[in-house]
Amino acid sequence: MFKEDLLEKSEKLQFKILKKIYLNNGRIAKYELCNTFNISPPTLKSHLEKIDFLLKDNYHNKVQITYSKNDIILKYENYINLEQLMSSCIKKSLKYKLLRYLFENSNNLSSGIKICNELNISLSTLNRKIFECNCLLKEFDINIKNYRLEGSQSQIYYFFYSLFIVTGTVSTNSNFLFNKLINFFNKKFKISFNIKQKYSLYVWTTIINNRKFFFKKEFFNNNFYKDNIKKLNNNVFFLELKTFFEKNYFNKNIGEYISFMTICFILSFDLFPIDFICNNIEFKNNMAFKTYKLIFNQINELYISPTNNFNNTLKCNLLSICYKQYFFKGILYSNDYITTKHYLSEFSSYSRKKFVEKLLLKIHNSTTNYHIDDEYFKFCVILTLNYINGNTKYPINIGVLSQSENLTLSSTINDLNNALRKKFDVIVEIYDENKKRYDLVITNFNINFKCLVDNCDNIYFFTNLGIKYDLENIIKLLDKIEEKK
């Protein structure tokens, strides 16, 4: 699920159009937008007018959509925060309002008439929105039935936690538990939190306060919960956390389940240092940690020497992804669809895709009891590989043979190297005719001059305008080269 799915169909398309323009450096051809979204020019014009109205309404003429003969241009004076703009629109949407109403009134019986009065909508509109919400909630194994949220309580906690995080939701109610929990972690375990982690804990404690009456044995009675809680019965952290919750307004009957769910969220959303997690043997005794170790080892095997930036931050991200898919079902992406696809396009290559395919196959073959969202997993691993700087076993060697001065050429090579390393493990250098072999030589010499270059497998001739104008063609060629290596 993507957060823009909570918008109306037309609003969702308008944000996709706006994001596409923005990611294209604020300028894009009209025909490209029509082709991408399968709409006619008049329909595009209508959506652009609504986008322009939205921008003016929020940015007071400091941001606007303008037109040239063939292009659409996004103009802004200082900056534009599209994520904030989207979150603001989502919070005004009927689907969001309905979901939040059901969350905040989970302890009270609601009727269709009461909800209609609260949201100022008709009963037919309410039923239509319930149907639309249920379509989105299906992947989370929850639904709205008889005007109440139904399904696994842990899934309900997880969905609303994810929803509030991606929309930047802040509760208007007091949250004394948040500060107490922060102090508890700091005093008992010397754990401090950054701003992002504090917000995550704030959202989680808001959910605890709102749904504390649902932390009962009857909701945690299946074998999965029983087995995982049993594994923690001798864990010092779990026992201390249980004592903390029992002392802070929660009785012994529910303290155990709140503590267990808190640990699930801590592990699934990167809230604790990886050393702390690894030092708690009970946190590692499950398929999530075993899957993480498999991924970690497979990534390390890609490189001929230890990487200098496969750091704890990246490791924590990978580990939290594994825990999230172990404890919960469904994904609510923090990025919108267009941005997610943009990142995949920007950082994917043939070798990275094949690596993820083989990795997924190993994970699926290792167990049948561990659900994993293949597309989300692929997205996360490819982004991780993009951050890692290291030399793989099969780098692509590129020589640049140019008629430019060496000083200009060095700058060009630096730009090319930075652009290509987003996708490939490349070694880009000034062409050396004495080098044993290049996978690719890029040159702007006359095409008849290629007979002098005999130590390469592929030659690409770039224009006098510069290599950056040929970047897309070079990327396509490198994909083919990788496939053969």
Coordinates of C-alpha atoms in Angstrom, one line a residue:
M1 CA 0.0 0.0 0.0
F2 CA 1.1 3.5 -0.8
K3 CA 0.0 6.4 1.3
E4 CA -1.5 8.2 -1.6
D5 CA -4.0 5.3 -1.9
L6 CA -6.0 7.1 0.8
L7 CA -6.7 10.0 -1.5
E8 CA -9.5 10.2 -4.0
K9 CA -8.7 8.7 -7.4
S10 CA -8.3 12.1 -9.1
E11 CA -6.2 13.5 -6.3
K12 CA -4.0 10.5 -6.3
L13 CA -3.3 11.0 -10.1
Q14 CA -2.6 14.7 -9.6
F15 CA 0.0 13.9 -7.0
K16 CA 1.6 11.4 -9.3
I17 CA 1.7 14.0 -12.0
L18 CA 3.2 16.6 -9.7
K19 CA 5.8 14.1 -8.3
K20 CA 6.8 13.1 -11.9
I21 CA 7.4 16.7 -12.8
Y22 CA 9.4 17.4 -9.7
L23 CA 11.6 14.3 -10.0
N24 CA 12.3 15.4 -13.6
N25 CA 14.0 18.5 -12.3
G26 CA 10.8 20.5 -12.6
R27 CA 10.4 20.2 -16.3
I28 CA 8.8 17.5 -18.5
A29 CA 7.3 17.1 -21.9
K30 CA 3.5 17.1 -22.1
Y31 CA 3.5 13.9 -24.3
E32 CA 5.6 12.1 -21.7
L33 CA 3.0 12.8 -18.9
C34 CA 0.2 11.7 -21.2
N35 CA 2.0 8.5 -22.1
T36 CA 3.1 7.7 -18.5
F37 CA -0.4 8.1 -17.1
N38 CA -2.4 7.1 -20.2
I39 CA -4.5 10.3 -20.3
S40 CA -5.4 12.7 -23.1
P41 CA -4.0 16.2 -23.4
P42 CA -7.4 17.8 -22.3
T43 CA -7.5 15.5 -19.2
L44 CA -3.8 16.4 -18.4
K45 CA -4.7 20.1 -18.7
S46 CA -7.6 19.7 -16.3
H47 CA -5.4 17.9 -13.7
L48 CA -2.7 20.5 -14.1
E49 CA -5.2 23.3 -13.3
K50 CA -6.2 21.6 -10.1
I51 CA -2.6 21.0 -9.2
D52 CA -1.8 24.7 -9.7
F53 CA -4.8 25.7 -7.6
L54 CA -3.6 23.3 -4.8
L55 CA -0.1 24.8 -4.9
K56 CA -1.3 28.4 -4.9
D57 CA -3.6 27.6 -2.0
N58 CA -0.7 26.2 0.1
Y59 CA 2.2 28.3 -1.1
H60 CA 0.5 31.6 -1.9
N61 CA 1.8 32.0 -5.5
K62 CA 5.4 31.1 -4.5
V63 CA 4.9 27.8 -6.3
Q64 CA 3.2 27.4 -9.7
I65 CA 2.7 25.3 -12.8
T66 CA 3.6 27.1 -16.1
Y67 CA 3.5 25.9 -19.7
S68 CA 5.7 26.2 -22.7
K69 CA 4.7 25.0 -26.2
N70 CA 5.7 21.4 -25.4
D71 CA 6.7 21.3 -21.7
I72 CA 5.2 21.6 -18.3
I73 CA 7.3 23.5 -15.8
L74 CA 7.2 23.6 -12.0
K75 CA 8.4 27.0 -10.7
Y76 CA 9.2 27.7 -7.0
E77 CA 11.1 30.5 -5.3
N78 CA 12.8 28.6 -2.4
Y79 CA 11.6 25.1 -1.8
I80 CA 8.6 22.8 -2.0
N81 CA 7.9 20.0 0.4
L82 CA 5.7 17.6 -1.5
E83 CA 5.7 15.0 1.3
Q84 CA 4.2 17.6 3.7
L85 CA 1.7 18.7 1.1
M86 CA 0.6 15.1 0.4
S87 CA 0.3 14.3 4.1
S88 CA -1.9 17.4 4.6
C89 CA -4.2 16.3 1.8
I90 CA -4.3 12.7 3.1
K91 CA -5.4 14.0 6.5
K92 CA -8.3 15.8 4.8
S93 CA -9.4 12.7 2.9
L94 CA -12.5 10.7 3.9
K95 CA -10.7 7.4 4.1
Y96 CA -8.1 8.8 6.5
K97 CA -10.8 10.5 8.6
L98 CA -12.8 7.3 8.8
L99 CA -9.8 5.2 9.8
R100 CA -8.7 7.6 12.4
Y101 CA -12.2 7.9 13.8
L102 CA -12.5 4.1 14.2
F103 CA -9.0 4.0 15.8
E104 CA -9.8 6.8 18.3
N105 CA -13.3 5.4 19.2
S106 CA -12.2 1.7 19.4
N107 CA -13.6 1.5 22.9
N108 CA -17.0 2.8 22.0
L109 CA -19.8 1.2 20.0
S110 CA -20.4 3.2 16.8
S111 CA -23.3 3.2 14.4
G112 CA -23.4 4.2 10.8
I113 CA -25.6 7.2 11.6
K114 CA -23.2 8.4 14.3
I115 CA -20.2 8.1 12.0
C116 CA -22.1 9.9 9.2
N117 CA -22.8 12.8 11.6
E118 CA -19.2 13.0 12.8
L119 CA -17.8 13.0 9.2
N120 CA -20.7 15.0 7.7
I121 CA -21.3 12.4 5.0
S122 CA -24.3 10.3 3.8
L123 CA -24.7 6.6 4.6
S124 CA -24.1 5.6 1.0
T125 CA -20.8 7.5 1.0
L126 CA -19.8 5.9 4.3
N127 CA -20.4 2.4 3.0
R128 CA -18.5 3.2 -0.2
K129 CA -15.5 4.5 1.8
I130 CA -15.7 1.4 4.1
F131 CA -15.4 -0.8 1.0
E132 CA -12.5 1.2 -0.3
C133 CA -10.7 1.1 3.0
N134 CA -11.3 -2.7 3.3
C135 CA -9.6 -3.1 -0.2
L136 CA -6.5 -1.3 1.2
L137 CA -6.6 -3.1 4.6
K138 CA -6.8 -6.6 3.0
E139 CA -3.0 -7.0 2.8
F140 CA -2.8 -6.2 6.5
D141 CA -5.3 -9.0 7.4
I142 CA -7.7 -6.5 9.0
N143 CA -11.1 -5.0 8.0
I144 CA -14.0 -2.8 9.0
K145 CA -17.1 -4.8 9.9
N146 CA -20.1 -3.5 11.7
Y147 CA -18.4 -0.1 12.0
R148 CA -15.5 -1.6 14.0
L149 CA -11.9 -2.7 13.2
E150 CA -11.6 -6.4 13.1
G151 CA -8.6 -8.7 12.8
S152 CA -5.4 -9.5 14.7
Q153 CA -4.8 -6.8 17.3
S154 CA -1.1 -6.7 16.5
Q155 CA -1.9 -6.1 12.9
I156 CA -4.2 -3.2 13.9
Y157 CA -1.4 -1.7 16.0
Y158 CA 1.0 -2.1 13.1
F159 CA -1.2 -0.6 10.5
F160 CA -2.0 2.5 12.5
Y161 CA 1.6 2.9 13.6
S162 CA 2.6 2.8 10.0
L163 CA -0.2 5.2 8.9
F164 CA 0.6 7.8 11.6
I165 CA 4.3 7.6 10.9
V166 CA 4.0 8.2 7.1
T167 CA 1.5 11.0 7.6
G168 CA 3.3 12.7 10.5
T169 CA 0.3 12.4 12.8
V170 CA 0.5 13.8 16.3
S171 CA -2.2 13.1 18.9
T172 CA -3.9 15.9 20.7
N173 CA -4.2 13.8 23.9
S174 CA -1.6 13.9 26.7
N175 CA 1.0 11.2 26.5
F176 CA 2.7 10.8 29.9
L177 CA 3.8 7.2 29.1
F178 CA 6.1 8.5 26.3
N179 CA 8.4 10.5 28.6
K180 CA 8.4 7.7 31.3
L181 CA 9.4 5.1 28.7
I182 CA 12.2 7.3 27.4
N183 CA 13.6 7.8 30.9
F184 CA 13.2 4.1 31.6
F185 CA 15.3 3.0 28.6
N186 CA 18.0 5.6 29.4
K187 CA 18.3 4.9 33.1
K188 CA 18.0 1.1 33.0
F189 CA 19.9 0.3 29.8
K190 CA 21.8 3.6 28.9
I191 CA 19.9 3.8 25.6
S192 CA 19.3 7.3 24.1
F193 CA 17.2 8.2 21.1
N194 CA 17.5 10.5 18.1
I195 CA 14.5 12.7 17.0
K196 CA 13.2 10.1 14.6
Q197 CA 13.3 7.3 17.1
K198 CA 11.6 9.5 19.7
Y199 CA 8.8 10.2 17.3
S200 CA 8.4 6.5 16.6
L201 CA 8.2 5.8 20.4
Y202 CA 5.7 8.7 20.8
V203 CA 3.4 7.1 18.1
W204 CA 3.7 3.7 19.7
T205 CA 2.9 4.9 23.2
T206 CA -0.1 6.8 21.7
I207 CA -1.4 3.5 20.3
I208 CA -0.8 1.8 23.7
N209 CA -2.8 4.5 25.5
N210 CA -5.6 4.4 23.0
R211 CA -5.9 0.6 22.7
K212 CA -4.7 -0.6 26.2
F213 CA -7.9 -2.6 26.7
F214 CA -7.1 -4.8 23.8
F215 CA -3.8 -6.1 25.3
K216 CA -5.5 -9.2 26.6
K217 CA -4.6 -12.9 26.6
E218 CA -7.6 -13.7 24.3
F219 CA -5.9 -11.5 21.5
F220 CA -2.5 -13.2 21.9
N221 CA -3.6 -16.8 22.1
N222 CA -2.2 -18.3 18.9
N223 CA 1.0 -20.4 18.7
F224 CA 3.0 -17.7 17.1
Y225 CA 2.6 -15.3 20.1
K226 CA 2.8 -18.0 22.6
D227 CA 6.1 -19.3 21.2
N228 CA 7.7 -15.9 20.9
I229 CA 6.6 -14.7 24.4
K230 CA 7.9 -18.0 25.9
K231 CA 11.3 -17.4 24.4
L232 CA 11.4 -14.0 26.2
N233 CA 10.4 -15.3 29.6
N234 CA 14.1 -15.3 30.9
N235 CA 15.1 -12.2 29.0
V236 CA 16.2 -9.4 31.4
F237 CA 15.1 -6.6 29.1
F238 CA 11.6 -8.2 28.7
L239 CA 11.2 -8.7 32.4
E240 CA 12.3 -5.2 33.3
L241 CA 9.9 -3.8 30.6
K242 CA 7.1 -5.9 31.9
T243 CA 7.7 -4.6 35.4
F244 CA 7.8 -1.0 34.1
F245 CA 4.4 -1.4 32.4
E246 CA 2.8 -3.1 35.4
K247 CA 3.9 -0.1 37.6
N248 CA 2.6 2.5 35.1
Y249 CA -1.2 2.1 35.2
F250 CA -1.3 -1.4 33.6
N251 CA -2.2 -4.5 35.5
K252 CA -0.2 -7.8 35.4
N253 CA -2.7 -9.4 33.0
I254 CA -1.8 -7.0 30.2
G255 CA 1.8 -5.9 31.1
E256 CA 3.2 -9.1 29.5
Y257 CA 1.5 -8.4 26.1
I258 CA 2.3 -4.7 26.0
S259 CA 5.9 -5.6 26.7
F260 CA 6.0 -8.2 24.0
M261 CA 4.4 -5.9 21.4
T262 CA 6.8 -3.0 22.4
I263 CA 9.7 -5.3 21.7
C264 CA 8.2 -6.3 18.3
F265 CA 8.0 -2.6 17.4
I266 CA 11.5 -1.8 18.8
L267 CA 13.0 -4.6 16.6
S268 CA 10.9 -3.8 13.5
F269 CA 11.5 -0.1 13.4
D270 CA 15.2 0.3 14.1
L271 CA 14.8 1.9 17.6
F272 CA 17.7 0.2 19.4
P273 CA 21.4 -0.1 18.6
I274 CA 22.3 -3.3 16.7
D275 CA 24.9 -4.3 19.4
F276 CA 22.1 -4.2 22.1
I277 CA 20.0 -6.5 19.9
C278 CA 22.8 -8.9 19.1
N279 CA 23.7 -9.2 22.8
N280 CA 20.2 -10.4 23.7
I281 CA 20.3 -14.0 22.6
E282 CA 16.5 -14.3 22.9
F283 CA 16.0 -11.6 20.2
K284 CA 18.1 -13.8 17.8
N285 CA 16.3 -17.1 18.3
N286 CA 13.9 -16.7 15.4
M287 CA 13.7 -16.8 11.6
A288 CA 14.0 -13.0 11.3
F289 CA 17.6 -12.9 12.7
K290 CA 18.6 -16.0 10.7
T291 CA 17.3 -14.3 7.5
Y292 CA 19.3 -11.2 8.4
K293 CA 22.5 -13.2 8.8
L294 CA 21.8 -14.9 5.4
I295 CA 21.4 -11.5 3.8
F296 CA 24.4 -10.0 5.6
N297 CA 26.7 -12.9 4.5
Q298 CA 25.4 -12.8 0.9
I299 CA 26.1 -9.1 0.6
N300 CA 29.6 -9.5 2.1
E301 CA 30.4 -12.2 -0.4
L302 CA 29.8 -9.8 -3.3
Y303 CA 32.9 -7.9 -2.4
I304 CA 36.6 -8.9 -2.6
S305 CA 37.5 -7.0 0.6
P306 CA 35.6 -5.7 3.6
T307 CA 33.5 -2.6 2.7
N308 CA 34.3 0.5 4.7
N309 CA 30.7 1.8 4.9
F310 CA 28.6 -1.3 5.5
N311 CA 28.0 0.3 8.9
N312 CA 25.7 -0.2 11.8
T313 CA 23.1 2.1 10.3
L314 CA 22.8 -0.1 7.2
K315 CA 22.9 -3.3 9.3
C316 CA 20.1 -2.0 11.6
N317 CA 18.0 -1.1 8.6
L318 CA 18.3 -4.6 7.1
L319 CA 17.7 -6.2 10.5
S320 CA 14.5 -4.2 11.1
I321 CA 13.2 -5.1 7.7
C322 CA 13.6 -8.8 8.6
Y323 CA 11.9 -8.4 11.9
K324 CA 9.0 -6.3 10.4
Q325 CA 8.3 -9.1 7.9
Y326 CA 8.5 -11.7 10.7
F327 CA 6.1 -10.0 13.1
F328 CA 3.7 -8.3 10.8
K329 CA 1.9 -8.6 7.4
G330 CA 1.5 -5.8 4.8
I331 CA 3.6 -2.9 3.8
L332 CA 2.7 0.8 3.9
Y333 CA 5.6 2.4 2.0
S334 CA 7.0 5.6 3.4
N335 CA 7.6 6.9 -0.1
D336 CA 4.9 7.4 -2.7
Y337 CA 4.6 5.1 -5.7
I338 CA 6.4 7.5 -8.2
T339 CA 9.3 8.1 -5.8
T340 CA 9.7 4.4 -5.1
K341 CA 9.8 3.5 -8.8
H342 CA 12.2 6.4 -9.4
Y343 CA 14.6 5.0 -6.8
L344 CA 14.3 1.5 -8.3
S345 CA 15.1 2.8 -11.7
E346 CA 17.9 5.0 -10.5
F347 CA 19.7 2.3 -8.5
S348 CA 18.8 -1.0 -10.2
S349 CA 21.1 -2.8 -12.6
Y350 CA 21.1 -6.3 -14.1
S351 CA 23.6 -7.7 -11.5
R352 CA 21.7 -6.2 -8.5
K353 CA 18.4 -7.6 -9.8
K354 CA 19.9 -11.0 -10.2
F355 CA 21.5 -10.8 -6.8
V356 CA 18.1 -10.0 -5.2
E357 CA 16.4 -12.8 -7.1
K358 CA 18.9 -15.4 -6.0
L359 CA 18.7 -14.1 -2.4
L360 CA 14.9 -14.3 -2.3
L361 CA 15.1 -17.9 -3.7
K362 CA 17.5 -18.8 -0.8
I363 CA 15.2 -17.2 1.8
H364 CA 12.1 -18.9 0.4
N365 CA 13.9 -22.3 0.3
S366 CA 15.1 -21.9 3.8
T367 CA 11.7 -21.8 5.4
T368 CA 8.0 -22.0 4.7
N369 CA 7.0 -20.2 7.9
Y370 CA 8.4 -16.7 7.1
H371 CA 6.3 -14.5 4.9
I372 CA 8.2 -11.9 2.9
D373 CA 7.0 -9.2 0.6
D374 CA 9.2 -9.7 -2.5
E375 CA 8.8 -6.2 -4.0
Y376 CA 9.4 -4.4 -0.7
F377 CA 12.4 -6.6 0.0
K378 CA 13.8 -6.0 -3.5
F379 CA 13.4 -2.2 -3.0
C380 CA 15.2 -2.2 0.4
V381 CA 18.1 -4.5 -0.7
I382 CA 18.8 -2.5 -3.9
L383 CA 18.9 0.7 -1.9
T384 CA 21.3 -0.9 0.6
L385 CA 23.6 -2.0 -2.2
N386 CA 23.6 1.5 -3.6
Y387 CA 24.9 2.9 -0.2
I388 CA 27.8 0.4 0.0
N389 CA 31.1 1.4 -1.5
G390 CA 33.2 -1.6 -2.3
N391 CA 34.9 -3.5 -5.0
T392 CA 33.0 -6.5 -6.3
K393 CA 34.5 -9.6 -7.8
Y394 CA 33.5 -8.6 -11.3
P395 CA 33.8 -4.8 -11.7
I396 CA 33.3 -3.1 -15.1
N397 CA 36.5 -1.5 -16.4
I398 CA 35.9 1.6 -18.4
G399 CA 38.4 3.6 -20.3
V400 CA 37.7 7.1 -21.5
L401 CA 39.5 8.2 -24.7
S402 CA 38.7 11.8 -25.4
Q403 CA 40.1 14.7 -27.5
S404 CA 39.5 17.0 -24.5
E405 CA 42.3 18.4 -22.4
N406 CA 43.3 16.1 -19.5
L407 CA 42.0 18.6 -16.9
T408 CA 38.6 18.7 -18.5
L409 CA 38.7 15.0 -19.0
S410 CA 39.4 14.3 -15.4
S411 CA 36.4 16.3 -14.4
T412 CA 34.2 14.5 -16.9
I413 CA 35.5 11.1 -15.6
N414 CA 34.7 12.1 -12.0
D415 CA 31.1 13.1 -13.0
L416 CA 30.7 9.9 -15.0
N417 CA 32.0 7.7 -12.2
N418 CA 29.6 9.3 -9.7
A419 CA 26.7 8.8 -12.0
L420 CA 27.4 5.2 -12.9
R421 CA 28.3 4.0 -9.4
K422 CA 24.6 4.5 -8.4
K423 CA 24.0 1.4 -10.4
F424 CA 27.2 -0.4 -11.2
D425 CA 30.6 -1.3 -9.7
V426 CA 32.7 0.6 -12.2
I427 CA 36.3 1.6 -12.5
V428 CA 36.4 4.7 -14.8
E429 CA 39.8 6.0 -15.9
I430 CA 41.6 7.7 -18.7
Y431 CA 42.1 5.2 -21.5
D432 CA 45.5 3.4 -21.3
E433 CA 46.4 1.5 -24.5
N434 CA 48.9 -0.7 -22.5
K435 CA 46.2 -2.0 -20.1
K436 CA 45.4 -5.6 -20.6
R437 CA 41.6 -5.3 -21.2
Y438 CA 38.7 -2.9 -20.9
D439 CA 35.0 -3.9 -20.8
L440 CA 34.1 -0.7 -22.4
V441 CA 35.9 2.2 -24.0
I442 CA 34.0 5.5 -24.3
T443 CA 35.4 7.9 -26.9
N444 CA 34.7 10.9 -29.0
F445 CA 37.4 10.2 -31.6
N446 CA 36.3 9.8 -35.2
I447 CA 34.6 6.4 -35.7
N448 CA 37.2 5.3 -38.2
F449 CA 39.8 5.6 -35.5
K450 CA 38.5 2.6 -33.6
C451 CA 41.0 0.3 -35.3
L452 CA 43.6 1.7 -33.1
V453 CA 41.7 0.5 -30.0
D454 CA 42.2 -3.2 -29.7
N455 CA 42.1 -3.9 -25.9
C456 CA 38.4 -3.6 -25.3
D457 CA 35.2 -5.6 -25.8
N458 CA 32.9 -2.7 -26.4
I459 CA 33.2 0.9 -27.8
Y460 CA 30.7 3.7 -27.3
F461 CA 31.1 7.0 -29.2
F462 CA 29.8 10.0 -27.3
T463 CA 28.9 13.3 -28.9
N464 CA 31.0 16.5 -28.6
L465 CA 28.3 17.8 -26.2
G466 CA 29.7 15.6 -23.5
I467 CA 29.2 12.2 -22.0
K468 CA 26.3 13.2 -19.7
Y469 CA 24.0 13.5 -22.8
D470 CA 24.7 9.8 -23.6
L471 CA 24.3 8.5 -20.0
E472 CA 21.1 6.6 -20.7
N473 CA 22.7 4.8 -23.6
I474 CA 25.8 4.0 -21.6
I475 CA 23.6 2.5 -18.8
K476 CA 21.8 0.3 -21.2
L477 CA 25.1 -0.9 -22.6
L478 CA 26.5 -1.6 -19.1
D479 CA 23.5 -3.7 -18.3
K480 CA 24.3 -5.9 -21.3
I481 CA 27.9 -6.1 -20.3
E482 CA 27.0 -7.1 -16.8
E483 CA 24.7 -9.8 -18.1
K484 CA 27.7 -11.4 -20.0
K485 CA 30.2 -11.2 -17.1

